[in-house]
Amino acid sequence: MSVQRPIWINRPAAKAFQVPCRPPPPPANPVVRGLALYYGAQLVSSVNLIQSYLWSNAGFDKLRNRPELRNIDPRYEPTVIKCTGEPTSGEQGSLHSLFDEDWTRRKPSAAVYPSILDYHEAYKAGKLTPTAVAEALLPLVRRDAEDVTKHATAFLDSNVDLALKAAQESTKRYRDGTYLSPLDGVPVAVKDEEDIKGYRKCLGSKVDYTREDDATSYCVQQWLDAGAVLIGKTTMHELGMDTTNNNPVYGTPLNPHNERYYCGGSSGGSGYAVSAGLVPVAIGNDGGGSIRIPSTYCGLYGLKPSHSRISIRPTSNLAKSTGVAGPMAANMVDLEIAYCVMAQPDVLDPDSKLFVAPKDQATVQASRTKVLGVCKQWFERADPPVKHACERTLDYLTSKLDYEIVDISIPMIHEAQLAHAMTILCEIASGVASVKDLTPANKILISTGSKTPGLDFLQAQKLRNLLMRHLSYLYEQHPGMIIVTPTTPNAGWPYHPADLQYGCSDGNTQIRNMEYVYLANFVGCPAITAPVAYLDPAIGSGQIPVGLMGMGEWCSEDELIAFGYDCERYLHDVYEGGRVKPGNFVDVMELAKGAGGE
């Protein structure tokens, strides 16, 4: 019997580019907050000369006349697809196969967070109902509740009628023994970046982006079709334009581990909802780390999929060549289940329909290699406590789980961050009609980004192509390799009290905490983050989580999930103290049992 070889679509031609790695110059962006930011934003957004100065001061002109980019064609999108050549049938094969999996063996050894499986097993045993869970949860997350809780800040809106209807239908299915999947009846949340029938959309801003056709994004619909109960839409950093989730319009949810720190963004509302125990999984979006940064800051697992793999049709994407949707989860088993459901190929999407459905982990474990790539000069730029925590995890993976580490180099890694920033700023600026109604920080960012000349934008896309070709070479040299770094070089981001009213413009810290995450977005590769340690805070009470990130070859999500399980084993079974439950944690299952309800 012949083995069918995979077919690659749009894979870049492999070529090594040997360019010395030079550290970036210290960032020189002005840090502005409070009333100075408010009035400064009015000035910047109305004076072209100031916008041009800030654009140059950010270093966006540094790609001009670079000899490395001569004779390199620009590449405008990073979609690379590995397929079998067989047409997608549209059948939900992987969804049905969820029933065949022995999920219990993949549950974490210490039940710090209840998993999807805990809900599913409680429903099957009749110990709990989806209706009781929804009724217990909704008062906690509703902004219009009689007694608004701190948890409501993480939610933009909750459609109570839709949530209760879905919960009641799920309750009936469990009574009848006709439940749809392990996700049936499980409470979930979705970032405001997706479209959902019965919900408005504003992208965390004052501007109304709600679709006239009241459609639902494909990836969200997959969860709903599997029986999930949507508790509400989560807040986000306005337009996804920063990594704190500071939002002066709808309020800023504070980190459940330490309320003097941000949750991270732009999917910070989803990060809060999972970290506080309100839901085991939530959907986030990631154009420059916006799933992985809040997952790290909030002590969660987050997956940024390959570009175009997860369909958001018919939702428009403001960051078309960099942004993707993906899951954020309390446990690895939750991440896997959520991903398997939402990553079903979409036969109506020209890219998604070509991808192969997720594989079961038994198949993955039998065939994967265990190679970790480390670019030392890049890895070592992390703050020492973060670097040491990640190195201890790598020591465990190599000494106990037979991983091998190989040294690699990545050309122009710091210039590429500027290229990514320039690209995503241009993409978002092109989709924003006016900055008039935006918060001060975004008035500055978008006005500045709109000053990008076509020449510099093209240089950025040439660098994208160079990087993708180099990575193609690395993955050919080391099949199955996962490139590892800290997820962020810093442990969390403490906020200044003045930030919460008007926001904050701090490009220096933003660039710093995106140093590792941006690359996967720019080149289209999948990446996963897993919590691996906790560090003492600079301020406030509660330790700060640290994440380790792995970036795999295009379409290697299944292998990254296997890697995530290995990291989870380290945190639960080896790391001193194990997984930490945040102080601002809600035991929803106990709350629902206490309230009763059918």
Short mmCIF file of C-alpha atoms in Angstrom, two decimals, residues 174-475:
data_model
loop_
_atom_site.label_atom_id
_atom_site.label_comp_id
_atom_site.label_asym_id
_atom_site.label_seq_id
_atom_site.Cartn_x
_atom_site.Cartn_y
_atom_site.Cartn_z
CA TYR A 174 -28.21 15.24 28.22
CA ARG A 175 -31.46 13.95 29.70
CA ASP A 176 -32.22 12.18 26.44
CA GLY A 177 -28.66 10.89 25.99
CA THR A 178 -28.30 12.76 22.68
CA TYR A 179 -25.58 15.26 23.57
CA LEU A 180 -23.60 16.51 20.58
CA SER A 181 -19.99 16.48 21.76
CA PRO A 182 -17.87 16.92 24.91
CA LEU A 183 -18.35 20.68 24.35
CA ASP A 184 -22.14 20.37 24.68
CA GLY A 185 -23.45 22.57 27.48
CA VAL A 186 -20.02 23.95 28.34
CA PRO A 187 -19.94 27.73 28.93
CA VAL A 188 -17.69 29.63 26.50
CA ALA A 189 -16.87 33.23 25.65
CA VAL A 190 -15.89 34.93 22.38
CA LYS A 191 -13.85 38.06 21.75
CA ASP A 192 -15.72 41.02 20.29
CA GLU A 193 -13.67 40.71 17.09
CA GLU A 194 -16.00 37.97 15.81
CA ASP A 195 -19.54 38.35 14.49
CA ILE A 196 -22.31 36.57 16.41
CA LYS A 197 -26.01 36.55 15.65
CA GLY A 198 -27.88 38.51 18.30
CA TYR A 199 -24.81 40.49 19.40
CA ARG A 200 -23.47 43.89 18.43
CA LYS A 201 -19.84 44.34 17.47
CA CYS A 202 -17.70 47.38 18.13
CA LEU A 203 -14.13 45.99 18.29
CA GLY A 204 -13.79 47.52 21.74
CA SER A 205 -14.53 51.02 20.39
CA LYS A 206 -17.40 53.49 20.24
CA VAL A 207 -17.83 52.71 16.54
CA ASP A 208 -20.55 50.27 15.48
CA TYR A 209 -19.15 47.42 13.35
CA THR A 210 -22.23 45.17 13.62
CA ARG A 211 -23.08 43.36 10.39
CA GLU A 212 -26.42 44.14 8.79
CA ASP A 213 -27.00 40.46 7.97
CA ASP A 214 -26.56 39.42 11.65
CA ALA A 215 -24.23 36.60 10.62
CA THR A 216 -22.04 34.45 12.87
CA SER A 217 -18.35 33.83 12.24
CA TYR A 218 -17.71 30.26 11.05
CA CYS A 219 -15.35 29.34 13.89
CA VAL A 220 -17.89 30.52 16.48
CA GLN A 221 -20.68 28.64 14.74
CA GLN A 222 -18.61 25.45 14.97
CA TRP A 223 -18.58 25.76 18.76
CA LEU A 224 -22.30 26.52 18.85
CA ASP A 225 -23.08 23.57 16.57
CA ALA A 226 -21.13 21.36 19.00
CA GLY A 227 -23.52 22.49 21.75
CA ALA A 228 -21.40 25.11 23.53
CA VAL A 229 -23.30 27.73 25.54
CA LEU A 230 -22.12 31.23 24.70
CA ILE A 231 -22.13 33.26 27.92
CA GLY A 232 -21.12 36.51 26.26
CA LYS A 233 -18.77 38.57 24.14
CA THR A 234 -15.54 39.64 25.80
CA THR A 235 -13.95 43.07 25.71
CA MET A 236 -10.74 43.78 23.86
CA HIS A 237 -8.16 46.49 23.40
CA GLU A 238 -9.75 48.96 21.01
CA LEU A 239 -9.30 47.65 17.43
CA GLY A 240 -6.76 45.17 18.82
CA MET A 241 -4.12 47.88 18.62
CA ASP A 242 -2.05 47.18 21.76
CA THR A 243 -1.11 44.38 24.11
CA THR A 244 -2.43 45.59 27.50
CA ASN A 245 -6.22 45.38 26.98
CA ASN A 246 -6.48 48.83 28.51
CA ASN A 247 -9.88 50.13 27.40
CA PRO A 248 -11.08 53.54 28.62
CA VAL A 249 -14.39 53.04 26.77
CA TYR A 250 -15.65 49.84 28.41
CA GLY A 251 -13.28 49.46 31.34
CA THR A 252 -10.11 47.46 31.80
CA PRO A 253 -10.31 43.97 33.34
CA LEU A 254 -7.48 43.50 35.84
CA ASN A 255 -5.34 40.39 35.95
CA PRO A 256 -6.93 37.66 38.13
CA HIS A 257 -3.46 36.71 39.41
CA ASN A 258 -2.57 40.25 40.49
CA GLU A 259 -4.93 43.19 40.12
CA ARG A 260 -2.09 45.69 39.72
CA TYR A 261 -1.25 44.10 36.35
CA TYR A 262 -2.89 44.12 32.97
CA CYS A 263 -4.44 40.95 31.54
CA GLY A 264 -2.58 41.53 28.29
CA GLY A 265 -4.22 42.09 24.95
CA SER A 266 -5.77 42.49 22.73
CA SER A 267 -7.78 39.39 23.75
CA GLY A 268 -7.62 40.37 27.41
CA GLY A 269 -11.33 39.95 28.09
CA SER A 270 -11.13 36.34 26.93
CA GLY A 271 -7.94 35.88 28.96
CA TYR A 272 -9.66 37.17 32.08
CA ALA A 273 -12.76 35.01 31.55
CA VAL A 274 -10.71 31.81 31.39
CA SER A 275 -8.16 32.75 34.05
CA ALA A 276 -10.87 33.68 36.57
CA GLY A 277 -12.52 30.29 36.01
CA LEU A 278 -15.68 31.68 34.41
CA VAL A 279 -15.27 29.55 31.27
CA PRO A 280 -12.79 26.78 30.39
CA VAL A 281 -12.26 28.08 26.82
CA ALA A 282 -12.67 31.31 24.90
CA ILE A 283 -11.97 32.53 21.39
CA GLY A 284 -9.30 35.16 20.88
CA ASN A 285 -7.72 36.76 17.84
CA ASP A 286 -4.01 37.19 17.25
CA GLY A 287 -2.40 39.67 14.83
CA GLY A 288 0.75 40.30 16.85
CA GLY A 289 0.52 38.11 19.95
CA SER A 290 -3.02 38.99 20.98
CA ILE A 291 -3.85 35.39 21.97
CA ARG A 292 -0.45 34.42 23.32
CA ILE A 293 0.34 37.55 25.37
CA PRO A 294 -2.90 37.52 27.44
CA SER A 295 -2.64 33.74 27.73
CA THR A 296 0.83 34.16 29.19
CA TYR A 297 -0.03 37.07 31.48
CA CYS A 298 -3.12 35.22 32.75
CA GLY A 299 -1.42 31.81 33.12
CA LEU A 300 -3.28 30.03 30.29
CA TYR A 301 -2.73 27.93 27.19
CA GLY A 302 -3.17 29.73 23.88
CA LEU A 303 -2.85 28.65 20.26
CA LYS A 304 -2.21 30.96 17.32
CA PRO A 305 -3.01 28.75 14.29
CA SER A 306 -1.44 28.77 10.83
CA HIS A 307 -2.56 31.72 8.76
CA SER A 308 -5.98 31.13 7.13
CA ARG A 309 -6.45 27.72 8.77
CA ILE A 310 -9.40 28.72 10.95
CA SER A 311 -12.21 30.31 8.99
CA ILE A 312 -13.88 33.44 10.33
CA ARG A 313 -16.13 33.79 7.26
CA PRO A 314 -18.03 36.07 6.67
CA THR A 315 -16.24 38.29 9.18
CA SER A 316 -13.88 40.83 7.65
CA ASN A 317 -10.34 40.88 9.00
CA LEU A 318 -8.83 44.30 9.72
CA ALA A 319 -5.36 42.71 9.88
CA LYS A 320 -5.77 40.53 6.81
CA SER A 321 -2.19 39.30 6.37
CA THR A 322 -1.34 38.92 10.05
CA GLY A 323 -4.45 38.18 12.10
CA VAL A 324 -6.06 34.81 12.93
CA ALA A 325 -8.63 33.42 15.37
CA GLY A 326 -7.73 30.75 17.89
CA PRO A 327 -8.53 29.19 21.27
CA MET A 328 -7.46 30.21 24.78
CA ALA A 329 -7.92 27.55 27.44
CA ALA A 330 -7.52 26.66 31.10
CA ASN A 331 -6.03 23.21 30.35
CA MET A 332 -4.36 21.58 27.36
CA VAL A 333 -7.21 19.11 26.91
CA ASP A 334 -9.58 22.09 26.64
CA LEU A 335 -7.31 23.73 24.08
CA GLU A 336 -7.23 20.57 21.99
CA ILE A 337 -10.99 19.99 22.06
CA ALA A 338 -11.75 23.64 21.30
CA TYR A 339 -9.26 23.70 18.45
CA CYS A 340 -10.48 20.40 16.95
CA VAL A 341 -14.01 21.77 16.76
CA MET A 342 -13.25 25.26 15.42
CA ALA A 343 -10.59 24.12 12.93
CA GLN A 344 -12.91 21.99 10.81
CA PRO A 345 -12.24 22.99 7.17
CA ASP A 346 -14.79 25.46 5.82
CA VAL A 347 -15.90 24.33 2.36
CA LEU A 348 -17.02 27.88 1.52
CA ASP A 349 -13.67 29.46 2.36
CA PRO A 350 -11.10 29.21 -0.46
CA ASP A 351 -8.17 28.68 1.91
CA SER A 352 -9.68 26.91 4.92
CA LYS A 353 -11.27 24.20 2.75
CA LEU A 354 -7.80 23.04 1.62
CA PHE A 355 -6.48 22.33 5.11
CA VAL A 356 -6.62 18.85 6.61
CA ALA A 357 -8.83 18.41 9.68
CA PRO A 358 -6.98 18.08 13.03
CA LYS A 359 -5.48 14.67 13.82
CA ASP A 360 -5.96 12.66 16.98
CA GLN A 361 -3.05 12.83 19.42
CA ALA A 362 -2.42 9.08 19.36
CA THR A 363 -1.44 9.39 15.69
CA VAL A 364 0.64 12.48 16.38
CA GLN A 365 2.51 10.95 19.31
CA ALA A 366 3.45 7.90 17.24
CA SER A 367 5.03 9.89 14.42
CA ARG A 368 6.37 13.19 15.77
CA THR A 369 9.98 14.15 16.28
CA LYS A 370 11.16 16.05 19.33
CA VAL A 371 13.47 18.79 18.07
CA LEU A 372 13.59 22.26 19.64
CA GLY A 373 15.27 25.12 17.80
CA VAL A 374 16.89 27.89 19.86
CA CYS A 375 18.21 31.15 18.44
CA LYS A 376 20.45 31.96 21.39
CA GLN A 377 20.98 35.68 20.79
CA TRP A 378 17.24 36.14 20.54
CA PHE A 379 16.27 33.85 23.42
CA GLU A 380 18.74 35.52 25.78
CA ARG A 381 17.23 38.98 25.36
CA ALA A 382 14.50 38.04 27.85
CA ASP A 383 14.65 39.43 31.38
CA PRO A 384 16.88 37.08 33.42
CA PRO A 385 14.12 35.62 35.67
CA VAL A 386 11.96 34.86 32.61
CA LYS A 387 14.89 33.39 30.70
CA HIS A 388 15.91 31.16 33.62
CA ALA A 389 12.35 29.90 34.10
CA CYS A 390 12.10 28.93 30.43
CA GLU A 391 15.56 27.33 30.47
CA ARG A 392 14.53 25.13 33.41
CA THR A 393 11.56 23.93 31.36
CA LEU A 394 13.83 23.13 28.43
CA ASP A 395 16.14 21.20 30.79
CA TYR A 396 13.19 19.02 31.79
CA LEU A 397 12.07 18.48 28.20
CA THR A 398 15.55 17.41 27.10
CA SER A 399 16.54 15.36 30.16
CA LYS A 400 13.21 13.60 30.84
CA LEU A 401 11.21 13.64 27.61
CA ASP A 402 13.97 13.07 25.04
CA TYR A 403 13.78 16.40 23.25
CA GLU A 404 16.87 17.53 21.34
CA ILE A 405 17.95 21.18 21.09
CA VAL A 406 19.56 22.53 17.92
CA ASP A 407 21.11 25.96 17.51
CA ILE A 408 19.57 28.05 14.75
CA SER A 409 19.89 31.58 13.42
CA ILE A 410 17.12 33.82 12.11
CA PRO A 411 18.14 36.79 9.93
CA MET A 412 17.08 40.39 10.55
CA ILE A 413 14.93 39.35 13.49
CA HIS A 414 14.70 42.83 14.98
CA GLU A 415 14.18 44.64 11.69
CA ALA A 416 11.40 42.14 11.01
CA GLN A 417 9.52 43.35 14.08
CA LEU A 418 9.43 46.82 12.56
CA ALA A 419 8.27 45.32 9.28
CA HIS A 420 5.46 43.48 11.05
CA ALA A 421 4.42 46.59 12.99
CA MET A 422 4.41 48.67 9.83
CA THR A 423 2.33 46.05 8.03
CA ILE A 424 -0.37 45.62 10.67
CA LEU A 425 -0.62 49.37 11.26
CA CYS A 426 -1.18 49.92 7.54
CA GLU A 427 -3.75 47.14 7.35
CA ILE A 428 -5.78 48.45 10.26
CA ALA A 429 -5.45 52.09 9.20
CA SER A 430 -6.84 51.20 5.78
CA GLY A 431 -9.99 49.79 7.43
CA VAL A 432 -10.64 52.74 9.75
CA ALA A 433 -12.60 55.55 8.12
CA SER A 434 -11.78 58.12 10.79
CA VAL A 435 -9.87 58.32 14.06
CA LYS A 436 -12.29 60.92 15.41
CA ASP A 437 -14.15 58.55 17.75
CA LEU A 438 -11.16 56.46 18.83
CA THR A 439 -9.33 56.58 22.14
CA PRO A 440 -6.29 58.90 22.37
CA ALA A 441 -3.61 56.21 22.06
CA ASN A 442 -5.17 54.82 18.89
CA LYS A 443 -5.57 58.26 17.37
CA ILE A 444 -1.79 58.54 17.62
CA LEU A 445 -1.03 54.97 16.44
CA ILE A 446 -3.31 54.96 13.41
CA SER A 447 -2.48 58.51 12.37
CA THR A 448 1.21 57.65 12.55
CA GLY A 449 0.83 54.33 10.74
CA SER A 450 -1.10 56.00 7.92
CA LYS A 451 2.06 57.92 7.00
CA THR A 452 3.82 54.77 5.74
CA PRO A 453 5.07 55.31 2.16
CA GLY A 454 4.46 52.55 -0.38
CA LEU A 455 8.21 52.04 -0.75
CA ASP A 456 8.64 51.17 2.92
CA PHE A 457 5.58 48.92 2.93
CA LEU A 458 7.05 47.00 0.00
CA GLN A 459 10.38 46.66 1.79
CA ALA A 460 8.52 45.10 4.73
CA GLN A 461 6.90 42.54 2.43
CA LYS A 462 10.29 41.70 0.92
CA LEU A 463 11.55 40.98 4.41
CA ARG A 464 8.50 38.78 5.02
CA ASN A 465 9.49 36.71 1.98
CA LEU A 466 13.12 36.49 3.09
CA LEU A 467 12.09 35.22 6.52
CA MET A 468 9.64 32.68 5.15
CA ARG A 469 12.26 31.28 2.77
CA HIS A 470 14.80 31.05 5.60
CA LEU A 471 12.29 29.30 7.87
CA SER A 472 11.42 26.91 5.05
CA TYR A 473 15.12 26.07 4.90
CA LEU A 474 15.33 25.54 8.68
CA TYR A 475 12.29 23.25 8.71
#
